[in-house]
PDB file of C-alpha atoms in Angstrom:
ATOM      1  CA  UNK A   1      16.990  76.726 -47.459  1.00  0.00           C
ATOM      2  CA  UNK A   2      19.017  76.486 -44.231  1.00  0.00           C
ATOM      3  CA  UNK A   3      15.948  77.624 -42.220  1.00  0.00           C
ATOM      4  CA  UNK A   4      13.727  75.060 -43.875  1.00  0.00           C
ATOM      5  CA  UNK A   5      16.309  72.369 -43.276  1.00  0.00           C
ATOM      6  CA  UNK A   6      16.592  73.239 -39.591  1.00  0.00           C
ATOM      7  CA  UNK A   7      12.793  73.191 -39.195  1.00  0.00           C
ATOM      8  CA  UNK A   8      12.560  69.763 -40.923  1.00  0.00           C
ATOM      9  CA  UNK A   9      15.387  68.408 -38.767  1.00  0.00           C
ATOM     10  CA  UNK A  10      13.819  69.743 -35.538  1.00  0.00           C
ATOM     11  CA  UNK A  11      10.441  68.202 -36.683  1.00  0.00           C
ATOM     12  CA  UNK A  12      12.004  64.807 -37.274  1.00  0.00           C
ATOM     13  CA  UNK A  13      13.659  64.898 -33.807  1.00  0.00           C
ATOM     14  CA  UNK A  14      10.272  65.615 -32.169  1.00  0.00           C
ATOM     15  CA  UNK A  15       8.565  62.968 -34.126  1.00  0.00           C
ATOM     16  CA  UNK A  16      11.132  60.381 -33.311  1.00  0.00           C
ATOM     17  CA  UNK A  17      10.962  61.238 -29.617  1.00  0.00           C
ATOM     18  CA  UNK A  18       7.149  61.078 -29.677  1.00  0.00           C
ATOM     19  CA  UNK A  19       7.313  57.745 -31.325  1.00  0.00           C
ATOM     20  CA  UNK A  20       9.686  56.397 -28.681  1.00  0.00           C
ATOM     21  CA  UNK A  21       7.547  57.930 -25.897  1.00  0.00           C
ATOM     22  CA  UNK A  22       4.405  56.188 -27.349  1.00  0.00           C
ATOM     23  CA  UNK A  23       6.210  52.928 -27.520  1.00  0.00           C
ATOM     24  CA  UNK A  24       7.101  53.256 -23.814  1.00  0.00           C
ATOM     25  CA  UNK A  25       3.512  53.787 -22.744  1.00  0.00           C
ATOM     26  CA  UNK A  26       1.786  51.179 -20.665  1.00  0.00           C
ATOM     27  CA  UNK A  27      -1.891  51.117 -21.587  1.00  0.00           C
ATOM     28  CA  UNK A  28      -4.788  49.706 -19.707  1.00  0.00           C
ATOM     29  CA  UNK A  29      -6.347  46.727 -21.528  1.00  0.00           C
ATOM     30  CA  UNK A  30      -8.374  45.314 -18.650  1.00  0.00           C
ATOM     31  CA  UNK A  31      -9.377  46.963 -15.357  1.00  0.00           C
ATOM     32  CA  UNK A  32     -11.840  46.565 -12.522  1.00  0.00           C
ATOM     33  CA  UNK A  33     -13.394  49.355 -10.447  1.00  0.00           C
ATOM     34  CA  UNK A  34     -10.823  48.815  -7.706  1.00  0.00           C
ATOM     35  CA  UNK A  35      -7.784  49.485  -9.941  1.00  0.00           C
ATOM     36  CA  UNK A  36      -6.325  52.998  -9.117  1.00  0.00           C
ATOM     37  CA  UNK A  37      -3.133  55.035  -9.515  1.00  0.00           C
ATOM     38  CA  UNK A  38      -1.396  57.991  -7.914  1.00  0.00           C
ATOM     39  CA  UNK A  39       1.277  60.332  -9.167  1.00  0.00           C
ATOM     40  CA  UNK A  40       1.644  62.317  -5.900  1.00  0.00           C
ATOM     41  CA  UNK A  41       1.332  59.402  -3.376  1.00  0.00           C
ATOM     42  CA  UNK A  42      -1.756  61.046  -1.875  1.00  0.00           C
ATOM     43  CA  UNK A  43      -4.619  61.268  -4.375  1.00  0.00           C
ATOM     44  CA  UNK A  44      -5.752  58.044  -6.055  1.00  0.00           C
ATOM     45  CA  UNK A  45      -7.575  58.063  -9.363  1.00  0.00           C
ATOM     46  CA  UNK A  46      -9.516  55.313 -11.163  1.00  0.00           C
ATOM     47  CA  UNK A  47      -7.985  53.542 -14.155  1.00  0.00           C
ATOM     48  CA  UNK A  48     -10.035  52.830 -17.268  1.00  0.00           C
ATOM     49  CA  UNK A  49      -9.445  50.698 -20.433  1.00  0.00           C
ATOM     50  CA  UNK A  50      -7.464  52.604 -23.020  1.00  0.00           C
ATOM     51  CA  UNK A  51      -5.820  55.026 -20.548  1.00  0.00           C
ATOM     52  CA  UNK A  52      -2.064  55.471 -20.348  1.00  0.00           C
ATOM     53  CA  UNK A  53      -0.567  54.892 -16.921  1.00  0.00           C
ATOM     54  CA  UNK A  54       1.793  57.846 -16.193  1.00  0.00           C
ATOM     55  CA  UNK A  55       5.430  56.932 -15.894  1.00  0.00           C
ATOM     56  CA  UNK A  56       6.538  56.348 -12.241  1.00  0.00           C
ATOM     57  CA  UNK A  57       2.839  56.252 -11.068  1.00  0.00           C
ATOM     58  CA  UNK A  58       1.995  53.812  -8.248  1.00  0.00           C
ATOM     59  CA  UNK A  59      -0.781  51.461  -9.096  1.00  0.00           C
ATOM     60  CA  UNK A  60      -2.938  49.741  -6.530  1.00  0.00           C
ATOM     61  CA  UNK A  61      -5.620  46.991  -6.825  1.00  0.00           C
ATOM     62  CA  UNK A  62      -8.187  46.235  -4.013  1.00  0.00           C
ATOM     63  CA  UNK A  63      -9.411  42.871  -2.686  1.00  0.00           C
ATOM     64  CA  UNK A  64     -11.275  42.062  -5.853  1.00  0.00           C
ATOM     65  CA  UNK A  65      -9.204  44.395  -8.122  1.00  0.00           C
ATOM     66  CA  UNK A  66      -7.391  43.328 -11.242  1.00  0.00           C
ATOM     67  CA  UNK A  67      -5.473  45.221 -13.968  1.00  0.00           C
ATOM     68  CA  UNK A  68      -3.734  44.319 -17.069  1.00  0.00           C
ATOM     69  CA  UNK A  69      -1.311  46.653 -18.785  1.00  0.00           C
ATOM     70  CA  UNK A  70       0.137  46.193 -22.245  1.00  0.00           C
ATOM     71  CA  UNK A  71       3.133  47.787 -24.218  1.00  0.00           C
ATOM     72  CA  UNK A  72       3.679  46.195 -27.647  1.00  0.00           C
ATOM     73  CA  UNK A  73       4.105  42.519 -27.088  1.00  0.00           C
ATOM     74  CA  UNK A  74       4.747  42.918 -23.388  1.00  0.00           C
ATOM     75  CA  UNK A  75       2.137  42.687 -20.649  1.00  0.00           C
ATOM     76  CA  UNK A  76       1.902  43.112 -16.795  1.00  0.00           C
ATOM     77  CA  UNK A  77      -1.044  41.819 -14.892  1.00  0.00           C
ATOM     78  CA  UNK A  78      -1.790  42.939 -11.293  1.00  0.00           C
ATOM     79  CA  UNK A  79      -3.646  40.466  -9.156  1.00  0.00           C
ATOM     80  CA  UNK A  80      -5.870  41.572  -6.220  1.00  0.00           C
ATOM     81  CA  UNK A  81      -4.169  43.495  -3.432  1.00  0.00           C
ATOM     82  CA  UNK A  82      -1.109  44.440  -5.335  1.00  0.00           C
ATOM     83  CA  UNK A  83       0.838  47.716  -5.054  1.00  0.00           C
ATOM     84  CA  UNK A  84       3.617  48.582  -7.553  1.00  0.00           C
ATOM     85  CA  UNK A  85       5.040  51.269  -9.759  1.00  0.00           C
ATOM     86  CA  UNK A  86       6.557  51.037 -13.255  1.00  0.00           C
ATOM     87  CA  UNK A  87       9.394  53.336 -14.486  1.00  0.00           C
ATOM     88  CA  UNK A  88      10.754  53.513 -17.953  1.00  0.00           C
ATOM     89  CA  UNK A  89      13.871  55.502 -18.741  1.00  0.00           C
ATOM     90  CA  UNK A  90      16.202  55.989 -21.648  1.00  0.00           C
ATOM     91  CA  UNK A  91      15.441  56.618 -25.323  1.00  0.00           C
ATOM     92  CA  UNK A  92      17.570  54.466 -27.672  1.00  0.00           C
ATOM     93  CA  UNK A  93      18.280  51.866 -24.941  1.00  0.00           C
ATOM     94  CA  UNK A  94      14.989  51.575 -22.967  1.00  0.00           C
ATOM     95  CA  UNK A  95      15.052  50.273 -19.422  1.00  0.00           C
ATOM     96  CA  UNK A  96      12.095  49.381 -17.298  1.00  0.00           C
ATOM     97  CA  UNK A  97      12.019  49.022 -13.510  1.00  0.00           C
ATOM     98  CA  UNK A  98       8.967  47.619 -11.706  1.00  0.00           C
ATOM     99  CA  UNK A  99       8.923  48.319  -7.978  1.00  0.00           C
ATOM    100  CA  UNK A 100       6.594  45.827  -6.343  1.00  0.00           C
ATOM    101  CA  UNK A 101       5.849  46.346  -2.735  1.00  0.00           C
ATOM    102  CA  UNK A 102       3.130  43.815  -2.053  1.00  0.00           C
ATOM    103  CA  UNK A 103       0.794  41.400  -3.969  1.00  0.00           C
ATOM    104  CA  UNK A 104       1.146  39.182  -7.080  1.00  0.00           C
ATOM    105  CA  UNK A 105       2.108  40.159 -10.626  1.00  0.00           C
ATOM    106  CA  UNK A 106       2.201  38.148 -13.880  1.00  0.00           C
ATOM    107  CA  UNK A 107       4.785  39.548 -16.425  1.00  0.00           C
ATOM    108  CA  UNK A 108       5.488  38.743 -20.013  1.00  0.00           C
ATOM    109  CA  UNK A 109       8.556  40.630 -21.166  1.00  0.00           C
ATOM    110  CA  UNK A 110      10.026  40.708 -24.597  1.00  0.00           C
ATOM    111  CA  UNK A 111      13.300  38.896 -25.096  1.00  0.00           C
ATOM    112  CA  UNK A 112      16.269  41.077 -26.192  1.00  0.00           C
ATOM    113  CA  UNK A 113      20.071  40.692 -26.406  1.00  0.00           C
ATOM    114  CA  UNK A 114      20.469  42.658 -23.244  1.00  0.00           C
ATOM    115  CA  UNK A 115      18.348  42.518 -20.038  1.00  0.00           C
ATOM    116  CA  UNK A 116      16.044  45.506 -20.006  1.00  0.00           C
ATOM    117  CA  UNK A 117      13.443  44.953 -17.239  1.00  0.00           C
ATOM    118  CA  UNK A 118      13.981  44.602 -13.513  1.00  0.00           C
ATOM    119  CA  UNK A 119      11.620  43.829 -10.672  1.00  0.00           C
ATOM    120  CA  UNK A 120      12.497  45.252  -7.264  1.00  0.00           C
ATOM    121  CA  UNK A 121      10.816  43.910  -4.018  1.00  0.00           C
ATOM    122  CA  UNK A 122      11.622  44.431  -0.371  1.00  0.00           C
ATOM    123  CA  UNK A 123      13.467  41.049  -0.323  1.00  0.00           C
ATOM    124  CA  UNK A 124      14.728  40.293  -3.803  1.00  0.00           C
ATOM    125  CA  UNK A 125      15.480  41.760  -7.249  1.00  0.00           C
ATOM    126  CA  UNK A 126      14.681  39.873 -10.451  1.00  0.00           C
ATOM    127  CA  UNK A 127      16.547  40.785 -13.627  1.00  0.00           C
ATOM    128  CA  UNK A 128      14.475  39.647 -16.617  1.00  0.00           C
ATOM    129  CA  UNK A 129      16.065  38.185 -19.681  1.00  0.00           C
ATOM    130  CA  UNK A 130      13.026  37.782 -21.776  1.00  0.00           C
ATOM    131  CA  UNK A 131      10.339  35.528 -20.162  1.00  0.00           C
ATOM    132  CA  UNK A 132       6.983  34.816 -18.723  1.00  0.00           C
ATOM    133  CA  UNK A 133       7.209  34.764 -14.954  1.00  0.00           C
ATOM    134  CA  UNK A 134       5.281  35.538 -11.756  1.00  0.00           C
ATOM    135  CA  UNK A 135       6.309  37.547  -8.683  1.00  0.00           C
ATOM    136  CA  UNK A 136       4.613  37.418  -5.377  1.00  0.00           C
ATOM    137  CA  UNK A 137       5.429  39.655  -2.351  1.00  0.00           C
ATOM    138  CA  UNK A 138       4.192  39.060   1.179  1.00  0.00           C
ATOM    139  CA  UNK A 139       4.900  40.746   4.583  1.00  0.00           C
ATOM    140  CA  UNK A 140       8.094  38.747   5.151  1.00  0.00           C
ATOM    141  CA  UNK A 141       9.100  37.112   1.969  1.00  0.00           C
ATOM    142  CA  UNK A 142       8.930  37.225  -1.872  1.00  0.00           C
ATOM    143  CA  UNK A 143       9.055  34.510  -4.566  1.00  0.00           C
ATOM    144  CA  UNK A 144       9.605  34.275  -8.341  1.00  0.00           C
ATOM    145  CA  UNK A 145       8.364  31.366 -10.535  1.00  0.00           C
ATOM    146  CA  UNK A 146       9.209  31.098 -14.184  1.00  0.00           C
ATOM    147  CA  UNK A 147       7.145  29.637 -17.014  1.00  0.00           C
ATOM    148  CA  UNK A 148       9.394  30.483 -19.909  1.00  0.00           C
ATOM    149  CA  UNK A 149      12.846  32.072 -20.284  1.00  0.00           C
ATOM    150  CA  UNK A 150      15.260  33.033 -17.481  1.00  0.00           C
ATOM    151  CA  UNK A 151      15.186  35.307 -14.452  1.00  0.00           C
ATOM    152  CA  UNK A 152      18.191  36.200 -12.323  1.00  0.00           C
ATOM    153  CA  UNK A 153      17.049  36.368  -8.666  1.00  0.00           C
ATOM    154  CA  UNK A 154      19.178  38.131  -6.011  1.00  0.00           C
ATOM    155  CA  UNK A 155      18.457  38.097  -2.268  1.00  0.00           C
ATOM    156  CA  UNK A 156      19.439  41.355  -0.608  1.00  0.00           C
ATOM    157  CA  UNK A 157      19.912  40.406   3.024  1.00  0.00           C
ATOM    158  CA  UNK A 158      21.472  36.888   2.639  1.00  0.00           C
ATOM    159  CA  UNK A 159      23.684  37.766  -0.406  1.00  0.00           C
ATOM    160  CA  UNK A 160      22.545  34.889  -2.636  1.00  0.00           C
ATOM    161  CA  UNK A 161      21.935  34.684  -6.404  1.00  0.00           C
ATOM    162  CA  UNK A 162      20.263  32.152  -8.604  1.00  0.00           C
ATOM    163  CA  UNK A 163      19.300  31.959 -12.310  1.00  0.00           C
ATOM    164  CA  UNK A 164      15.657  30.551 -12.311  1.00  0.00           C
ATOM    165  CA  UNK A 165      14.555  28.835 -15.498  1.00  0.00           C
ATOM    166  CA  UNK A 166      11.307  27.233 -16.688  1.00  0.00           C
ATOM    167  CA  UNK A 167       9.315  25.376 -14.004  1.00  0.00           C
ATOM    168  CA  UNK A 168      11.642  26.524 -11.402  1.00  0.00           C
ATOM    169  CA  UNK A 169      11.164  29.046  -8.478  1.00  0.00           C
ATOM    170  CA  UNK A 170      13.082  30.911  -5.920  1.00  0.00           C
ATOM    171  CA  UNK A 171      11.802  32.171  -2.535  1.00  0.00           C
ATOM    172  CA  UNK A 172      13.566  34.789  -0.359  1.00  0.00           C
ATOM    173  CA  UNK A 173      12.532  34.857   3.289  1.00  0.00           C
ATOM    174  CA  UNK A 174      13.610  37.915   5.408  1.00  0.00           C
ATOM    175  CA  UNK A 175      15.105  35.540   7.951  1.00  0.00           C
ATOM    176  CA  UNK A 176      15.863  32.195   6.282  1.00  0.00           C
ATOM    177  CA  UNK A 177      17.397  33.610   3.039  1.00  0.00           C
ATOM    178  CA  UNK A 178      16.919  31.983  -0.434  1.00  0.00           C
ATOM    179  CA  UNK A 179      15.423  28.564  -1.150  1.00  0.00           C
ATOM    180  CA  UNK A 180      14.897  27.217  -4.639  1.00  0.00           C
ATOM    181  CA  UNK A 181      12.698  24.524  -6.234  1.00  0.00           C
ATOM    182  CA  UNK A 182      12.374  22.832  -9.672  1.00  0.00           C
ATOM    183  CA  UNK A 183      10.152  20.198 -11.256  1.00  0.00           C
ATOM    184  CA  UNK A 184      13.116  18.628 -13.012  1.00  0.00           C
ATOM    185  CA  UNK A 185      16.090  20.092 -11.338  1.00  0.00           C
ATOM    186  CA  UNK A 186      16.828  22.890  -8.697  1.00  0.00           C
ATOM    187  CA  UNK A 187      18.599  25.970  -9.827  1.00  0.00           C
ATOM    188  CA  UNK A 188      22.052  26.616  -8.384  1.00  0.00           C
ATOM    189  CA  UNK A 189      22.557  29.226  -5.691  1.00  0.00           C
ATOM    190  CA  UNK A 190      25.797  31.298  -5.579  1.00  0.00           C
ATOM    191  CA  UNK A 191      27.069  33.780  -3.025  1.00  0.00           C
ATOM    192  CA  UNK A 192      27.169  37.493  -3.776  1.00  0.00           C
ATOM    193  CA  UNK A 193      27.580  40.638  -1.603  1.00  0.00           C
ATOM    194  CA  UNK A 194      24.628  41.575   0.552  1.00  0.00           C
ATOM    195  CA  UNK A 195      22.855  44.676  -0.512  1.00  0.00           C
ATOM    196  CA  UNK A 196      19.952  46.997   0.469  1.00  0.00           C
ATOM    197  CA  UNK A 197      16.518  46.883  -1.043  1.00  0.00           C
ATOM    198  CA  UNK A 198      15.213  49.878  -2.918  1.00  0.00           C
ATOM    199  CA  UNK A 199      11.671  49.433  -1.772  1.00  0.00           C
ATOM    200  CA  UNK A 200      10.635  49.093   1.937  1.00  0.00           C
ATOM    201  CA  UNK A 201       8.373  46.360   3.315  1.00  0.00           C
ATOM    202  CA  UNK A 202       4.653  46.957   3.144  1.00  0.00           C
ATOM    203  CA  UNK A 203       4.386  47.733   6.920  1.00  0.00           C
ATOM    204  CA  UNK A 204       6.807  50.686   6.727  1.00  0.00           C
ATOM    205  CA  UNK A 205       5.167  52.965   4.100  1.00  0.00           C
ATOM    206  CA  UNK A 206       1.995  54.899   3.816  1.00  0.00           C
ATOM    207  CA  UNK A 207       1.564  53.884   0.249  1.00  0.00           C
ATOM    208  CA  UNK A 208       0.195  50.531   1.533  1.00  0.00           C
ATOM    209  CA  UNK A 209      -2.843  52.467   2.842  1.00  0.00           C
ATOM    210  CA  UNK A 210      -4.339  52.391  -0.564  1.00  0.00           C
ATOM    211  CA  UNK A 211      -4.543  48.592  -0.362  1.00  0.00           C
ATOM    212  CA  UNK A 212      -5.546  48.453   3.268  1.00  0.00           C
ATOM    213  CA  UNK A 213      -8.284  51.079   2.925  1.00  0.00           C
ATOM    214  CA  UNK A 214      -9.715  49.235  -0.088  1.00  0.00           C
ATOM    215  CA  UNK A 215      -9.603  46.023   1.858  1.00  0.00           C
ATOM    216  CA  UNK A 216     -11.371  47.547   4.851  1.00  0.00           C
ATOM    217  CA  UNK A 217     -14.096  49.138   2.745  1.00  0.00           C
ATOM    218  CA  UNK A 218     -14.936  45.754   1.143  1.00  0.00           C
ATOM    219  CA  UNK A 219     -14.815  43.669   4.333  1.00  0.00           C
ATOM    220  CA  UNK A 220     -18.214  42.945   5.960  1.00  0.00           C
ATOM    221  CA  UNK A 221     -18.678  44.829   9.215  1.00  0.00           C
ATOM    222  CA  UNK A 222     -18.168  42.815  12.373  1.00  0.00           C
ATOM    223  CA  UNK A 223     -21.079  41.637  14.401  1.00  0.00           C
ATOM    224  CA  UNK A 224     -22.564  44.449  16.488  1.00  0.00           C
ATOM    225  CA  UNK A 225     -21.909  44.465  20.251  1.00  0.00           C
ATOM    226  CA  UNK A 226     -24.290  45.687  22.868  1.00  0.00           C
ATOM    227  CA  UNK A 227     -22.629  47.388  25.782  1.00  0.00           C
ATOM    228  CA  UNK A 228     -25.525  47.019  28.116  1.00  0.00           C
ATOM    229  CA  UNK A 229     -25.797  43.265  28.131  1.00  0.00           C
ATOM    230  CA  UNK A 230     -26.229  41.184  31.204  1.00  0.00           C
ATOM    231  CA  UNK A 231     -26.554  37.473  32.124  1.00  0.00           C
ATOM    232  CA  UNK A 232     -30.242  37.770  32.265  1.00  0.00           C
ATOM    233  CA  UNK A 233     -30.734  39.510  28.874  1.00  0.00           C
ATOM    234  CA  UNK A 234     -30.066  42.760  27.114  1.00  0.00           C
ATOM    235  CA  UNK A 235     -32.425  45.646  27.533  1.00  0.00           C
ATOM    236  CA  UNK A 236     -33.252  48.636  29.510  1.00  0.00           C
ATOM    237  CA  UNK A 237     -33.184  49.029  33.268  1.00  0.00           C
ATOM    238  CA  UNK A 238     -36.391  50.038  34.982  1.00  0.00           C
ATOM    239  CA  UNK A 239     -36.179  51.396  38.519  1.00  0.00           C
ATOM    240  CA  UNK A 240     -39.072  51.359  40.979  1.00  0.00           C
ATOM    241  CA  UNK A 241     -39.376  53.170  44.328  1.00  0.00           C
ATOM    242  CA  UNK A 242     -41.837  53.244  47.086  1.00  0.00           C
ATOM    243  CA  UNK A 243     -42.293  53.349  50.832  1.00  0.00           C
ATOM    244  CA  UNK A 244     -41.886  50.154  52.865  1.00  0.00           C
ATOM    245  CA  UNK A 245     -42.652  49.299  56.422  1.00  0.00           C
ATOM    246  CA  UNK A 246     -40.103  46.495  56.777  1.00  0.00           C
ATOM    247  CA  UNK A 247     -37.739  46.431  53.763  1.00  0.00           C
ATOM    248  CA  UNK A 248     -37.277  46.777  50.082  1.00  0.00           C
ATOM    249  CA  UNK A 249     -38.645  44.344  47.557  1.00  0.00           C
ATOM    250  CA  UNK A 250     -36.716  41.749  45.715  1.00  0.00           C
ATOM    251  CA  UNK A 251     -35.055  42.295  42.284  1.00  0.00           C
ATOM    252  CA  UNK A 252     -36.059  40.516  39.050  1.00  0.00           C
ATOM    253  CA  UNK A 253     -34.200  40.503  35.642  1.00  0.00           C
ATOM    254  CA  UNK A 254     -36.035  40.037  32.475  1.00  0.00           C
ATOM    255  CA  UNK A 255     -34.796  38.305  29.266  1.00  0.00           C
ATOM    256  CA  UNK A 256     -33.908  40.175  26.105  1.00  0.00           C
ATOM    257  CA  UNK A 257     -37.511  39.964  24.815  1.00  0.00           C
ATOM    258  CA  UNK A 258     -39.624  39.159  27.835  1.00  0.00           C
ATOM    259  CA  UNK A 259     -41.362  41.006  30.618  1.00  0.00           C
ATOM    260  CA  UNK A 260     -39.532  41.779  33.768  1.00  0.00           C
ATOM    261  CA  UNK A 261     -41.393  41.573  37.007  1.00  0.00           C
ATOM    262  CA  UNK A 262     -40.008  42.845  40.256  1.00  0.00           C
ATOM    263  CA  UNK A 263     -39.456  40.497  43.056  1.00  0.00           C
ATOM    264  CA  UNK A 264     -42.028  40.076  45.823  1.00  0.00           C
ATOM    265  CA  UNK A 265     -41.264  40.627  49.551  1.00  0.00           C
ATOM    266  CA  UNK A 266     -43.359  40.529  52.568  1.00  0.00           C
ATOM    267  CA  UNK A 267     -44.272  43.829  54.031  1.00  0.00           C
ATOM    268  CA  UNK A 268     -42.948  45.672  50.975  1.00  0.00           C
ATOM    269  CA  UNK A 269     -44.635  48.156  48.848  1.00  0.00           C
ATOM    270  CA  UNK A 270     -42.393  47.946  45.708  1.00  0.00           C
ATOM    271  CA  UNK A 271     -39.044  46.837  44.361  1.00  0.00           C
ATOM    272  CA  UNK A 272     -36.718  47.143  41.422  1.00  0.00           C
ATOM    273  CA  UNK A 273     -37.078  45.439  38.011  1.00  0.00           C
ATOM    274  CA  UNK A 274     -34.764  45.265  35.088  1.00  0.00           C
ATOM    275  CA  UNK A 275     -36.727  44.993  31.901  1.00  0.00           C
ATOM    276  CA  UNK A 276     -35.629  44.252  28.299  1.00  0.00           C
ATOM    277  CA  UNK A 277     -36.005  46.873  25.576  1.00  0.00           C
ATOM    278  CA  UNK A 278     -39.303  45.358  24.547  1.00  0.00           C
ATOM    279  CA  UNK A 279     -40.634  44.317  28.011  1.00  0.00           C
ATOM    280  CA  UNK A 280     -42.264  45.991  30.851  1.00  0.00           C
ATOM    281  CA  UNK A 281     -41.475  46.007  34.596  1.00  0.00           C
ATOM    282  CA  UNK A 282     -44.369  45.798  37.031  1.00  0.00           C
ATOM    283  CA  UNK A 283     -44.167  47.277  40.464  1.00  0.00           C
ATOM    284  CA  UNK A 284     -44.112  44.829  43.269  1.00  0.00           C
ATOM    285  CA  UNK A 285     -47.000  44.048  45.652  1.00  0.00           C
ATOM    286  CA  UNK A 286     -46.768  43.958  49.396  1.00  0.00           C
ATOM    287  CA  UNK A 287     -49.025  42.278  51.831  1.00  0.00           C
ATOM    288  CA  UNK A 288     -50.151  43.966  55.129  1.00  0.00           C
ATOM    289  CA  UNK A 289     -48.920  47.291  53.840  1.00  0.00           C
ATOM    290  CA  UNK A 290     -50.245  50.670  52.934  1.00  0.00           C
ATOM    291  CA  UNK A 291     -50.614  51.445  49.348  1.00  0.00           C
ATOM    292  CA  UNK A 292     -47.728  52.891  47.392  1.00  0.00           C
ATOM    293  CA  UNK A 293     -46.579  53.538  43.952  1.00  0.00           C
ATOM    294  CA  UNK A 294     -43.444  52.677  42.059  1.00  0.00           C
ATOM    295  CA  UNK A 295     -42.441  54.199  38.795  1.00  0.00           C
ATOM    296  CA  UNK A 296     -39.401  54.674  36.692  1.00  0.00           C
ATOM    297  CA  UNK A 297     -37.972  54.710  33.226  1.00  0.00           C
ATOM    298  CA  UNK A 298     -35.412  52.509  31.591  1.00  0.00           C
ATOM    299  CA  UNK A 299     -33.354  53.065  28.489  1.00  0.00           C
ATOM    300  CA  UNK A 300     -32.986  50.167  26.047  1.00  0.00           C
ATOM    301  CA  UNK A 301     -29.553  48.884  25.228  1.00  0.00           C
ATOM    302  CA  UNK A 302     -27.602  50.761  22.685  1.00  0.00           C
ATOM    303  CA  UNK A 303     -25.802  48.762  19.951  1.00  0.00           C
ATOM    304  CA  UNK A 304     -22.833  49.612  17.597  1.00  0.00           C
ATOM    305  CA  UNK A 305     -23.079  49.555  13.788  1.00  0.00           C
ATOM    306  CA  UNK A 306     -26.905  49.957  13.860  1.00  0.00           C
ATOM    307  CA  UNK A 307     -27.468  46.682  15.579  1.00  0.00           C
ATOM    308  CA  UNK A 308     -29.446  48.215  18.352  1.00  0.00           C
ATOM    309  CA  UNK A 309     -31.841  51.054  18.760  1.00  0.00           C
ATOM    310  CA  UNK A 310     -32.754  53.750  21.175  1.00  0.00           C
ATOM    311  CA  UNK A 311     -35.970  53.741  23.127  1.00  0.00           C
ATOM    312  CA  UNK A 312     -37.641  53.849  26.547  1.00  0.00           C
ATOM    313  CA  UNK A 313     -39.703  51.322  28.253  1.00  0.00           C
ATOM    314  CA  UNK A 314     -42.098  52.200  31.085  1.00  0.00           C
ATOM    315  CA  UNK A 315     -41.264  49.775  33.693  1.00  0.00           C
ATOM    316  CA  UNK A 316     -42.978  51.513  36.479  1.00  0.00           C
ATOM    317  CA  UNK A 317     -46.434  50.513  37.763  1.00  0.00           C
ATOM    318  CA  UNK A 318     -48.623  51.002  40.804  1.00  0.00           C
ATOM    319  CA  UNK A 319     -49.033  48.547  43.569  1.00  0.00           C
ATOM    320  CA  UNK A 320     -51.798  48.521  46.139  1.00  0.00           C
ATOM    321  CA  UNK A 321     -51.972  46.642  49.429  1.00  0.00           C
ATOM    322  CA  UNK A 322     -54.689  45.940  51.772  1.00  0.00           C
ATOM    323  CA  UNK A 323     -54.610  45.823  55.501  1.00  0.00           C
ATOM    324  CA  UNK A 324     -55.689  42.422  56.550  1.00  0.00           C
TER     325      UNK A 324
END
């Protein structure tokens, strides 16, 4: 009997622990293709509806990414370009800590007798006392606005604290400290001891790369640039050469889509011409000169990001003169 009793007791412990663990799980109820998570801070995996987000995992949304997590009556919604992690600890007395590095989140937290959820940002900490509220974190400041309930907001650097209620908000700037607003009345600010944030600003951690890489991937490429442009147009350069009795010929530059003709000079057999990628250069003509030929090849301009192409134009030609 004692063995059976021990087995039943052990089984009840396991079932109770499993029940609490299941109650602590944050499950995906809505997700876009840009919602991802990582458990090793290196490899990012896609999130799908119905999946459980691992405890302490970092979650990232891209420029058009959105994610909603639910746990019982509680929910957390990630807006685009948000990076945060959620950690739940304790069994009988469950505590949840949200570490939000950048972006915007909407939270609906169950009201209990004791505060059980905290949001940590690089500039402020928000202790939740059962409420619906929003947290936004930027490069130099963070803000909390409350729809329902009460949130205690603490500014790390300036050593300020405020209890923010419905239709009130608090903003903490890295330099200016805390400012508060309210539709009916402003919340009161009190002085507390300055402290150090648990999470660094977005510019000081590699985790932000998940958001930045996703943003870069979905940003249209910049207009292509041609490195071989000139005032007269963009295109290849055609060179001509030939003998001359008195001097070299003049130079002519073509437009980006036109034909380039070499300049003319007296007593010259040829000259130089700069043609466009789709044009041709013709050798110069000389008067009172012996015949000569001019030939050359030009390479068309080369563009970045597939804006240009490669090719050759035959700008050379033959010129003949007559002795008058």
